[in-house]
CSV table of C-alpha atoms in Angstrom, one decimal:
chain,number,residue,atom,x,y,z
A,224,UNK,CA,0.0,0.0,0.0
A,225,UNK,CA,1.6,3.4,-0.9
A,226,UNK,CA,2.3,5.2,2.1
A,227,UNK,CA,0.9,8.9,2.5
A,228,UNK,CA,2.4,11.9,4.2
A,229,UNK,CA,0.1,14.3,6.4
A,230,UNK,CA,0.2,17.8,6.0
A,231,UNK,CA,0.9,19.4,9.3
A,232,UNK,CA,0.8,15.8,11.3
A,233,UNK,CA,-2.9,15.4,11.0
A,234,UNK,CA,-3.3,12.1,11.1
A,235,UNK,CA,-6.2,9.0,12.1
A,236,UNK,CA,-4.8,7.2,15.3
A,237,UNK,CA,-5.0,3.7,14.5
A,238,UNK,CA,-7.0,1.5,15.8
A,239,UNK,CA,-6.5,-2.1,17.4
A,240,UNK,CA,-9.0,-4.6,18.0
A,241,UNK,CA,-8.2,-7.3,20.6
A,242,UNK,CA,-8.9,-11.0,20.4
A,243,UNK,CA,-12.0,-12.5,18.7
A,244,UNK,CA,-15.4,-11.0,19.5
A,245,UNK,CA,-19.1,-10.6,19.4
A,246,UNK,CA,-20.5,-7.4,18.4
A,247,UNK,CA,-24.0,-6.4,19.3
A,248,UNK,CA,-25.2,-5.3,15.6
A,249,UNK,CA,-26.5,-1.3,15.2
A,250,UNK,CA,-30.0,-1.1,14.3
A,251,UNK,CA,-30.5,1.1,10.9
A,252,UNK,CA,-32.0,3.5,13.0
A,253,UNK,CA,-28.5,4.2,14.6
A,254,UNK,CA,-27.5,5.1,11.2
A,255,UNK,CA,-30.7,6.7,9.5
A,256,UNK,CA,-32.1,9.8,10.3
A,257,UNK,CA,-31.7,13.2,7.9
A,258,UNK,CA,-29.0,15.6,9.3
A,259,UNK,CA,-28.9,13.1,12.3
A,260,UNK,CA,-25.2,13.4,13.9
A,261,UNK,CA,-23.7,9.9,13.7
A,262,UNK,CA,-20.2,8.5,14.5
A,263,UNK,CA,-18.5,5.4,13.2
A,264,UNK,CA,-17.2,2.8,16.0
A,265,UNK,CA,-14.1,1.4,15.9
A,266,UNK,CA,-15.6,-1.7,14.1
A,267,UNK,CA,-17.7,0.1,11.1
A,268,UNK,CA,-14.1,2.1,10.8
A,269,UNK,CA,-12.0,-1.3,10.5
A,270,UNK,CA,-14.5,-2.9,8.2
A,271,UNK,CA,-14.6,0.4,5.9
A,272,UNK,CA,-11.0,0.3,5.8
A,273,UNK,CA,-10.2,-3.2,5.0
A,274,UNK,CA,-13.0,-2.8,2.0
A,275,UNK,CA,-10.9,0.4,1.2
A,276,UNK,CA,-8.1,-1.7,0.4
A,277,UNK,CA,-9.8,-5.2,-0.9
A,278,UNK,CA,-13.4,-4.2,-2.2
A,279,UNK,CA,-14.6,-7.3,-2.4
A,280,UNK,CA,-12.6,-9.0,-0.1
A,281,UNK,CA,-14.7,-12.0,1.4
A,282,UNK,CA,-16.5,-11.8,5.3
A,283,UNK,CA,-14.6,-14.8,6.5
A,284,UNK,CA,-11.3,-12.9,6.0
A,285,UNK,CA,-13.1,-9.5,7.0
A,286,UNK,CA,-13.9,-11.5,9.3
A,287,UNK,CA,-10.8,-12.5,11.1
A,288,UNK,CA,-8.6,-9.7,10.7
A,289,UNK,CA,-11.5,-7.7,12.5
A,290,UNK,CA,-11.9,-10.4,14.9
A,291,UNK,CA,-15.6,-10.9,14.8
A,292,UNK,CA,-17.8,-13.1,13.5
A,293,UNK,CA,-18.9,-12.9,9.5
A,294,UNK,CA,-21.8,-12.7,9.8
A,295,UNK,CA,-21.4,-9.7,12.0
A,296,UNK,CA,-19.4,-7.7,9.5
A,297,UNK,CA,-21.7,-9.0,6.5
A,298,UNK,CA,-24.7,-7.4,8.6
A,299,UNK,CA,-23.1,-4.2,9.8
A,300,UNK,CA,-21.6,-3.6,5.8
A,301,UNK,CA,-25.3,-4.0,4.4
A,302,UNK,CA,-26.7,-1.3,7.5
A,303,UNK,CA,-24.0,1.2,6.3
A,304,UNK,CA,-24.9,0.4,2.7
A,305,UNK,CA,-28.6,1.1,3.3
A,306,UNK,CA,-27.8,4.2,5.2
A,307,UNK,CA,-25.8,5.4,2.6
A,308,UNK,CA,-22.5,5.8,4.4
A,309,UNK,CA,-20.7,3.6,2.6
A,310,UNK,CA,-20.5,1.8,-0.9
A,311,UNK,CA,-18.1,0.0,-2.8
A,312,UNK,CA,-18.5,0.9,-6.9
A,313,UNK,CA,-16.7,-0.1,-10.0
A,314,UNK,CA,-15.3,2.3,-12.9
A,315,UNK,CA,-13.0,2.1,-15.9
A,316,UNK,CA,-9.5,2.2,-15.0
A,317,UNK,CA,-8.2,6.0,-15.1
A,318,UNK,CA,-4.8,5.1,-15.8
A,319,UNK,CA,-5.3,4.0,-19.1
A,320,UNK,CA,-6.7,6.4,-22.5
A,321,UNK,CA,-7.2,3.5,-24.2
A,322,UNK,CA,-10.1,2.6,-22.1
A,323,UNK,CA,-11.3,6.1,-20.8
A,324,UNK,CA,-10.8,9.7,-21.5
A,325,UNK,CA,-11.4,11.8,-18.5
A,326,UNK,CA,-11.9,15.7,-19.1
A,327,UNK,CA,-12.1,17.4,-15.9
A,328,UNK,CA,-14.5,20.8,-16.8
A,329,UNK,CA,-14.7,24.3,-15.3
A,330,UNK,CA,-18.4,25.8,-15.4
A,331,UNK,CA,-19.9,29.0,-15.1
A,332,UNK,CA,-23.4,29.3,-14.7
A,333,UNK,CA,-25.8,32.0,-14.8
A,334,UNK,CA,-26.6,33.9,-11.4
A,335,UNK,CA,-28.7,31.4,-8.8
A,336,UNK,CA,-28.8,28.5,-10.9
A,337,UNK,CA,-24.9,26.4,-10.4
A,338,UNK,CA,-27.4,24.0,-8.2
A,339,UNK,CA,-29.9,23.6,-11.1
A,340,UNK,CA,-27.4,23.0,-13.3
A,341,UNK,CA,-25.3,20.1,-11.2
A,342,UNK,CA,-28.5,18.2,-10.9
A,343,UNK,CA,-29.3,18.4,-14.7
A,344,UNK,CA,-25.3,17.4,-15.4
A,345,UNK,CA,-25.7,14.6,-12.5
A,346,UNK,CA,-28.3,12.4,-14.2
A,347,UNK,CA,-25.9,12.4,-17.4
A,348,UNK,CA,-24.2,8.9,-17.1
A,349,UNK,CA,-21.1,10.4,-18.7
A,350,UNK,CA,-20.6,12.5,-16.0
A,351,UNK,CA,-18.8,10.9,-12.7
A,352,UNK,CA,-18.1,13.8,-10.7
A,353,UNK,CA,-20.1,17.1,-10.5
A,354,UNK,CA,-18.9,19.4,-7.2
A,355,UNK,CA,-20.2,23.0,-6.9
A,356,UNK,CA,-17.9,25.6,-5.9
A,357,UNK,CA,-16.5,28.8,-4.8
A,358,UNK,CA,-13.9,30.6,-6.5
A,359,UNK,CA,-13.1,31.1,-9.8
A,360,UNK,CA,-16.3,28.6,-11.1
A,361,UNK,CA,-19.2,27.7,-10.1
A,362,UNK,CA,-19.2,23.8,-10.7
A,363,UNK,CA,-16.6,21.4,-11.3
A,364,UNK,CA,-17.2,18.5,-13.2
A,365,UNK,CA,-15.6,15.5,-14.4
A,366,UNK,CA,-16.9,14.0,-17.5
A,367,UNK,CA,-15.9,10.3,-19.3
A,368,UNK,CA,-16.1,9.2,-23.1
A,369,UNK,CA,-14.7,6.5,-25.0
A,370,UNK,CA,-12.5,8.8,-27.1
A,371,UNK,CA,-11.5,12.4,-27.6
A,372,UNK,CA,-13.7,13.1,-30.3
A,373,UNK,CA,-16.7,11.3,-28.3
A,374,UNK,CA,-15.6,13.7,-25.2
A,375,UNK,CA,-16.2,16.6,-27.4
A,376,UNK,CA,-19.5,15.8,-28.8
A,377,UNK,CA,-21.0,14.9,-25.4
A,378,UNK,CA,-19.4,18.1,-23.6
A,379,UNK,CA,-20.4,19.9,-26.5
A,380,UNK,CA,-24.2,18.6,-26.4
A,381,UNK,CA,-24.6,18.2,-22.5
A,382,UNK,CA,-23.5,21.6,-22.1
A,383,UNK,CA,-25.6,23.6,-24.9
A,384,UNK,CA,-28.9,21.2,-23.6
A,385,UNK,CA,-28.3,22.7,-20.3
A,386,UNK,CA,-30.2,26.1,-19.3
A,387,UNK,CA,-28.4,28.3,-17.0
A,388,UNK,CA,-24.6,27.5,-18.4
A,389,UNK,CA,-23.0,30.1,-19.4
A,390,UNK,CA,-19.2,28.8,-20.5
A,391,UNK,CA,-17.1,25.9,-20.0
A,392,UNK,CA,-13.9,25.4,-20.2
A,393,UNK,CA,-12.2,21.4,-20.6
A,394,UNK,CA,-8.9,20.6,-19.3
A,395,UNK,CA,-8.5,16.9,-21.0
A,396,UNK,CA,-6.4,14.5,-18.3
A,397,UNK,CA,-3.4,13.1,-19.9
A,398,UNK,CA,-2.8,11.3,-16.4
A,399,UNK,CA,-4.0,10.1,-13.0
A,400,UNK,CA,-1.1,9.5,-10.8
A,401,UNK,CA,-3.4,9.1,-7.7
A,402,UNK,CA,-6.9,8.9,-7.5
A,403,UNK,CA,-9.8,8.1,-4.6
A,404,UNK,CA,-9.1,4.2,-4.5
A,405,UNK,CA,-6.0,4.5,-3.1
A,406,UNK,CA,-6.8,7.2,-0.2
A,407,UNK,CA,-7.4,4.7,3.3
A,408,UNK,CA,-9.1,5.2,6.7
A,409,UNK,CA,-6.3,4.1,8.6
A,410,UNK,CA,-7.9,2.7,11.3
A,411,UNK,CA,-6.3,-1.3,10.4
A,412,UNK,CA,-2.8,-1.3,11.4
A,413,UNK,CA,-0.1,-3.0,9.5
A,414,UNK,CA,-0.3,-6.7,10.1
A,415,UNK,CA,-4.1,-6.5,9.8
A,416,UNK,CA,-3.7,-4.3,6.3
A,417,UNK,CA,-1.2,-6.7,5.4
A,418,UNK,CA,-3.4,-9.7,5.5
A,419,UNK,CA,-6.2,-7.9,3.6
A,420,UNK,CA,-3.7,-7.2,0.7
A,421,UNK,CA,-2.5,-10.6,0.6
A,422,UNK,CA,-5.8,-11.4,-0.3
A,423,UNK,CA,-6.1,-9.6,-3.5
A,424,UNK,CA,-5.8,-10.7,-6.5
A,425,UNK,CA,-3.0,-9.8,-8.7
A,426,UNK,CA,-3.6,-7.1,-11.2
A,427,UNK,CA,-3.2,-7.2,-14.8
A,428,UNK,CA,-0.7,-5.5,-17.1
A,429,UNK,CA,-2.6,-2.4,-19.1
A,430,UNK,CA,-5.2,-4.1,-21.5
A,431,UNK,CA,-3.8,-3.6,-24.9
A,432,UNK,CA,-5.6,-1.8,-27.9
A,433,UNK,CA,-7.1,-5.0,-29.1
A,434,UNK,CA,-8.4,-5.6,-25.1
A,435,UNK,CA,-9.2,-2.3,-25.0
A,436,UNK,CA,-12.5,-2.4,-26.3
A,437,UNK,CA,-15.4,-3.4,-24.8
A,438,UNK,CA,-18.5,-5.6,-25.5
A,439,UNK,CA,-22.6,-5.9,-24.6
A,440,UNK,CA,-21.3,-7.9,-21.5
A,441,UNK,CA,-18.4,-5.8,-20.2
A,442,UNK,CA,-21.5,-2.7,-20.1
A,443,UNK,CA,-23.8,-4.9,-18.6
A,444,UNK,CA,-21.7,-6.0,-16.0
A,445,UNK,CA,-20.2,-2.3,-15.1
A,446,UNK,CA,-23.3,-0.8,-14.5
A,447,UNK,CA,-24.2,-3.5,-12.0
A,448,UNK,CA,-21.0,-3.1,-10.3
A,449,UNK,CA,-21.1,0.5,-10.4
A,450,UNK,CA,-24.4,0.7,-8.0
A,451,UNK,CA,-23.0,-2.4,-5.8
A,452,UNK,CA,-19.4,-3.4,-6.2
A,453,UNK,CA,-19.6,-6.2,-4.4
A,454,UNK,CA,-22.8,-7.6,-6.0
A,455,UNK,CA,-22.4,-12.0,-5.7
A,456,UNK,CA,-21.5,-13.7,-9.0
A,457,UNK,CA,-24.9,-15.2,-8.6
A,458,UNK,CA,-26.6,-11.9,-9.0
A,459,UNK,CA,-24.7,-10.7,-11.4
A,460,UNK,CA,-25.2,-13.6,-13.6
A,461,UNK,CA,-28.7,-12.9,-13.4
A,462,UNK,CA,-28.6,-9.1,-14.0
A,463,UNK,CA,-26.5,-10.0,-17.1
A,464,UNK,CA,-28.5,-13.0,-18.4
A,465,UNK,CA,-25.2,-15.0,-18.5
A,466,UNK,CA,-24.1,-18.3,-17.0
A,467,UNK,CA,-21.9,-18.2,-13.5
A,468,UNK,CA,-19.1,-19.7,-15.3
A,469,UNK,CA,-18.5,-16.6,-17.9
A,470,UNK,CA,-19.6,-14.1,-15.2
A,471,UNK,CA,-16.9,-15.2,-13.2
A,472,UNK,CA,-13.8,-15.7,-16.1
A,473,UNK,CA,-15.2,-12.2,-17.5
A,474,UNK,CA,-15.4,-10.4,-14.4
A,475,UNK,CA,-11.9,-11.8,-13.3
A,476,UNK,CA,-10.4,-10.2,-16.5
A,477,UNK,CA,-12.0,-7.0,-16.5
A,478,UNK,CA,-10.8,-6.6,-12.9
A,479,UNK,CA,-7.5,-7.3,-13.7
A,480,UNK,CA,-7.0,-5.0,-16.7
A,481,UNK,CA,-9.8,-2.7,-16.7
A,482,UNK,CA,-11.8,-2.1,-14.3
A,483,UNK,CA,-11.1,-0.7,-10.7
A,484,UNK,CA,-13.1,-1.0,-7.7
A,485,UNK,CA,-13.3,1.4,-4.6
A,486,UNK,CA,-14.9,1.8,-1.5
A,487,UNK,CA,-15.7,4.9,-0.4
A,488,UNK,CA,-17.2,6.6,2.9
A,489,UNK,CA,-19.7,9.7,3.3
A,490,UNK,CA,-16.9,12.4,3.5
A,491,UNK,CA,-18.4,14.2,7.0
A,492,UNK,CA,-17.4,10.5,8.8
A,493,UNK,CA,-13.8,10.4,7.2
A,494,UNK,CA,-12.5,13.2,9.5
A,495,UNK,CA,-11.9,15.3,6.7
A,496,UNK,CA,-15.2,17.0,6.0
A,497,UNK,CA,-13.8,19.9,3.9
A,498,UNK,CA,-12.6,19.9,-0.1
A,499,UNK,CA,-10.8,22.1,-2.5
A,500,UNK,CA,-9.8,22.1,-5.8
A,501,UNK,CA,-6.7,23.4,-6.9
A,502,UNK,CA,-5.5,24.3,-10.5
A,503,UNK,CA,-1.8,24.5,-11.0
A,504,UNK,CA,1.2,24.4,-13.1
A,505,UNK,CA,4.9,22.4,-12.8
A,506,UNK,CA,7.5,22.9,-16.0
A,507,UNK,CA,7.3,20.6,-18.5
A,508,UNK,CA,10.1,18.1,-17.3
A,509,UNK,CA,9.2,18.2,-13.6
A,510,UNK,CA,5.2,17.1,-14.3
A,511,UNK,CA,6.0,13.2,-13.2
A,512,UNK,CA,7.6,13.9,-10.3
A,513,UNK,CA,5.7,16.7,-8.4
A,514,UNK,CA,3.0,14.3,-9.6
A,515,UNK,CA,4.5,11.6,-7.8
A,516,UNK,CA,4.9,13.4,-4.7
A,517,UNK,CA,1.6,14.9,-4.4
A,518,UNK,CA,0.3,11.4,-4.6
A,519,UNK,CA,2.3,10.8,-1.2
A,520,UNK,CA,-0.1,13.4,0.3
A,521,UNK,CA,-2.6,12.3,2.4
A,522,UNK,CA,-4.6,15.2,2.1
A,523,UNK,CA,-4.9,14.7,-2.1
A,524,UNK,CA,-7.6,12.7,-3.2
A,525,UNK,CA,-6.8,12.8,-6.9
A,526,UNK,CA,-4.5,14.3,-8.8
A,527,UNK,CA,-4.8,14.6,-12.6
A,528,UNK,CA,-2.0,15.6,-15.4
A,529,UNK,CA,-4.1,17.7,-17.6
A,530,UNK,CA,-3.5,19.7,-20.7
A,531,UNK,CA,-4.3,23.5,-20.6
A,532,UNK,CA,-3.4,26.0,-18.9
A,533,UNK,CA,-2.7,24.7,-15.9
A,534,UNK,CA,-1.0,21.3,-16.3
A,535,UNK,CA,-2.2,19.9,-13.0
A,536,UNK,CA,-5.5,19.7,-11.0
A,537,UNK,CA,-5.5,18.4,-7.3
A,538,UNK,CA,-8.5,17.4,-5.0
A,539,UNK,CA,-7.7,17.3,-1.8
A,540,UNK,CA,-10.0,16.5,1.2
A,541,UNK,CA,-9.5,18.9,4.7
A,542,UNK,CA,-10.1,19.5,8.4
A,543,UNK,CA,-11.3,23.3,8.2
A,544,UNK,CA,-11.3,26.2,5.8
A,545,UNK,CA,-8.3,27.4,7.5
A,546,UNK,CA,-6.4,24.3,5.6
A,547,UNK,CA,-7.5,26.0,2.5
A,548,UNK,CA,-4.8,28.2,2.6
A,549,UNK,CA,-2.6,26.5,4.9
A,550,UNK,CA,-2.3,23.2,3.0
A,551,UNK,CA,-1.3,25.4,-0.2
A,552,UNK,CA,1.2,26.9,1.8
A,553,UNK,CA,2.9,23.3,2.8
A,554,UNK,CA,2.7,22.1,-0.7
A,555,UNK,CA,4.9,25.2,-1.9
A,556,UNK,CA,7.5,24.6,0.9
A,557,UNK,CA,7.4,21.0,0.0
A,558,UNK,CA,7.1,21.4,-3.7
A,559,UNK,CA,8.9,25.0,-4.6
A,560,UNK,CA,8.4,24.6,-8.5
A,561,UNK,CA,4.9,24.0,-8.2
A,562,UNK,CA,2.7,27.5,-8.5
A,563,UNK,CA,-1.1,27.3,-7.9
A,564,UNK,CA,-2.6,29.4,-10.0
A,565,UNK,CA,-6.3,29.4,-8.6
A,566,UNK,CA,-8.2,27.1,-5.8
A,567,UNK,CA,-12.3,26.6,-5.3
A,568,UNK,CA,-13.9,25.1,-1.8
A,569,UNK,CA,-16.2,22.6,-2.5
A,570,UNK,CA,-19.8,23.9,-1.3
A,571,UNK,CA,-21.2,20.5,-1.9
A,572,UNK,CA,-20.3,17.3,-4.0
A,573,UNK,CA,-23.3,16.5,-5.8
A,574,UNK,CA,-22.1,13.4,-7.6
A,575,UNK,CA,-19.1,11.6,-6.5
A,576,UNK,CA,-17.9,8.4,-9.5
A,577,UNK,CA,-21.7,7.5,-10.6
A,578,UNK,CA,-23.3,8.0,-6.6
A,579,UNK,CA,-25.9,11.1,-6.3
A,580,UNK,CA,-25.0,12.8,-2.8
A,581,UNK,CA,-27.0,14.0,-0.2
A,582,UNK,CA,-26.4,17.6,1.5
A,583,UNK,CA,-24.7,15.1,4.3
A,584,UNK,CA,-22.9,13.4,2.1
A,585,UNK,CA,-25.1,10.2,1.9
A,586,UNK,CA,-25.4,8.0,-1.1
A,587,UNK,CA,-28.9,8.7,-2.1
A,588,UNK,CA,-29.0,6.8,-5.9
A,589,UNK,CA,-26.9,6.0,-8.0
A,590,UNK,CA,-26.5,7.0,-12.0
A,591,UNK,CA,-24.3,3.8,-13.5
A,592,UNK,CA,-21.5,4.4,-15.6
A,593,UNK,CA,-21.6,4.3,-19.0
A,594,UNK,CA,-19.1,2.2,-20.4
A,595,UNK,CA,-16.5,3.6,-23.3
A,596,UNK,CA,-18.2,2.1,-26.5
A,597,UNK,CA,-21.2,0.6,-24.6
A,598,UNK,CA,-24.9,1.8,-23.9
A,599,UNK,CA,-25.5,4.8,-22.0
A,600,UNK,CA,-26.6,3.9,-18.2
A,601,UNK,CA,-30.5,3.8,-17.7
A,602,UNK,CA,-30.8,6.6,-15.5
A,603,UNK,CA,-30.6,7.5,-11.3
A,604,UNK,CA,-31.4,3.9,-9.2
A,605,UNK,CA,-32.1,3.7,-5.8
A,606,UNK,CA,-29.3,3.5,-3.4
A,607,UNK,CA,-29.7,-0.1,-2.5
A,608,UNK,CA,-29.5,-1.5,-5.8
A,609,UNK,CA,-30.5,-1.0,-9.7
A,610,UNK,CA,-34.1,-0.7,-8.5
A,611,UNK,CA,-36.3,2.5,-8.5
A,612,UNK,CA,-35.8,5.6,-9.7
């Protein structure tokens, strides 16, 4: 697991649970309740955090390394899930242009009308992240495609179909050195995160040009593991009308080479309840390794190489608005050739990677992914599963 650094020693203490236990489930009313206050124990932390690093990893090891039973874990995962503090989802590997193109995309909006606007852009399945902000935009979004010409046309037709927007501006990502999978909880410590990663299985080399492109089946089966990565072979044999057998070689494949899965956790709960976006610029030759740094950050998210005017683009998650300032003023003494040109505070994440966000931060639906070269997604489901609308 790559190792982050904190900015000004901010840092989760980690936790350690003792020998094997019982542990007297939470009802979902401990969980539910709009604008309720609630707090993670040191078990829902643990189990979030060993997802973090193996998304699918199965109860019996969850199990163990927790120190509780399976089905303990199994029940307290599905209470978090319906509460919508937690899900695990599945997306086209960043990493790669041949299977995605990513444009991250600047919006101004007319006065009293960004919020409009993000919710319009958040039922688009080509859109994975929509955030509104402060600053120098009013909504930043990040938008997938198949290819650079598809990127235009849907940027191009979203945006003109959209009342209230007034310009855009696209920075297409030539690279994502770090991105959301790989940020942890910390609340495992070392032997425990070690056993969880031994668990995983080994990844892929990059899916070359010929692997690149996808089929009926690869769609099918990312939009079901988009609104629940960790949906059983069974069901997803079902959902895709194919037999367990090529669910499981196909889905074995796509994981290694294409797709990535992450888990991720209602921000509020994470300890780092505050984002900002930050545009900036390296020279030329220093672009991999300030890039490589900042992924040693623990306060950036994602980072993405981009071209434009600025050649970079960092999220990073915070304690307080003080950090705003404060965190840009560690990254210059850590990274003098790096200039930030602009920053925006998130006011709200509408859509975060295909899940439609509360005003706590709660998953409530999901829009799945559209695949590169596949069928767009079918619209906003219901948080629990591709049911509803």
């Amino acid at each position: 697991m790559r190792g982050k650094t904190s900015c000004d020693g901010a840092a989760f203490a980690p936790d350690s649970p003792g020998a094997r236990r019982e542990v007297p489930s939470k009802g979902a009313q401990d969980y539910a309740g709009e604008g309720a206050a609630v707090e993670l124990d040191e078990l829902d932390r643990g189990l979030v955090h060993a997802l973090q690093i193996h998304p699918r990893a199965p109860w019996t090891l969850v199990g163990d390394v927790l120190g509780v039973n399976p089905v303990t874990v199994a029940r307290r995962w599905q209470r978090l899930q319906e509460a919508g503090l937690a899900w695990v989802t599945a997306y086209p590997r960043l990493d790669n242009t041949r299977i995605v193109v990513t444009g991250v995309v600047e919006v101004d909006t007319e006065p009293g009308v960004a919020e409009d606007v993000a919710r319009a852009f958040a039922a688009d399945p080509a859109v994975a992240n929509i955030k509104l902000t402060a600053g120098g935009r009013d909504l930043v979004a990040a938008v997938q495609a198949r290819s650079l010409d598809e990127l235009a046309r849907v940027t191009t037709l979203m945006f003109q179909r959209t009342p209230g927007v007034r310009a855009t501006r696209t920075h297409v990502s030539t690279g994502v050195p770090t991105e959301g999978s790989r940020w942890r909880l910390r609340s495992l410590d070392e032997l425990q995160s070690a056993r969880v990663e031994a668990a995983i299985p080994p990844a892929g080399l990059p899916a070359p040009a010929a692997e690149a492109r996808w089929d009926d089946l690869d769609a099918r089966l990312l939009e079901l593991l988009s609104a629940d990565g960790r949906m059983s072979l069974r069901d997803l044999s079902a959902g895709s009308d194919t037999s367990l057998t090529t669910v499981r070689r196909r889905l074995q494949s796509l994981l290694a080479t294409r797709l990535s899965l992450r888990c991720d956790l209602a921000r509020p709960l994470s300890g780092w309840p505050l984002s900002a976006v930050y545009f900036a610029s390296v020279p030329g030759q220093y672009v991999a390794e300030t890039s490589r740094a900042l992924s040693g950050v623990r306060e950036v998210r994602s980072c993405a190489i981009t071209a434009g005017p600025h050649n970079l683009v960092i999220d990073v998650w915070l304690r307080d608005l003080h950090d705003v300032h404060a965190f840009e003023a560690h990254l210059s003494r850590k990274l003098p050739r790096l200039t930030v040109a602009d920053r925006s505070v998130v006011l709200r994440t509408v859509k975060h990677m295909g899940r439609l966000l509360d005003h706590d931060g709660r998953c409530a639906g999901v829009v799945p992914l559209r695949l590169p070269q596949g069928e767009r997604g079918r619209g906003p489901v219901g948080a629990a599963g591709i049911t509803g609308a």
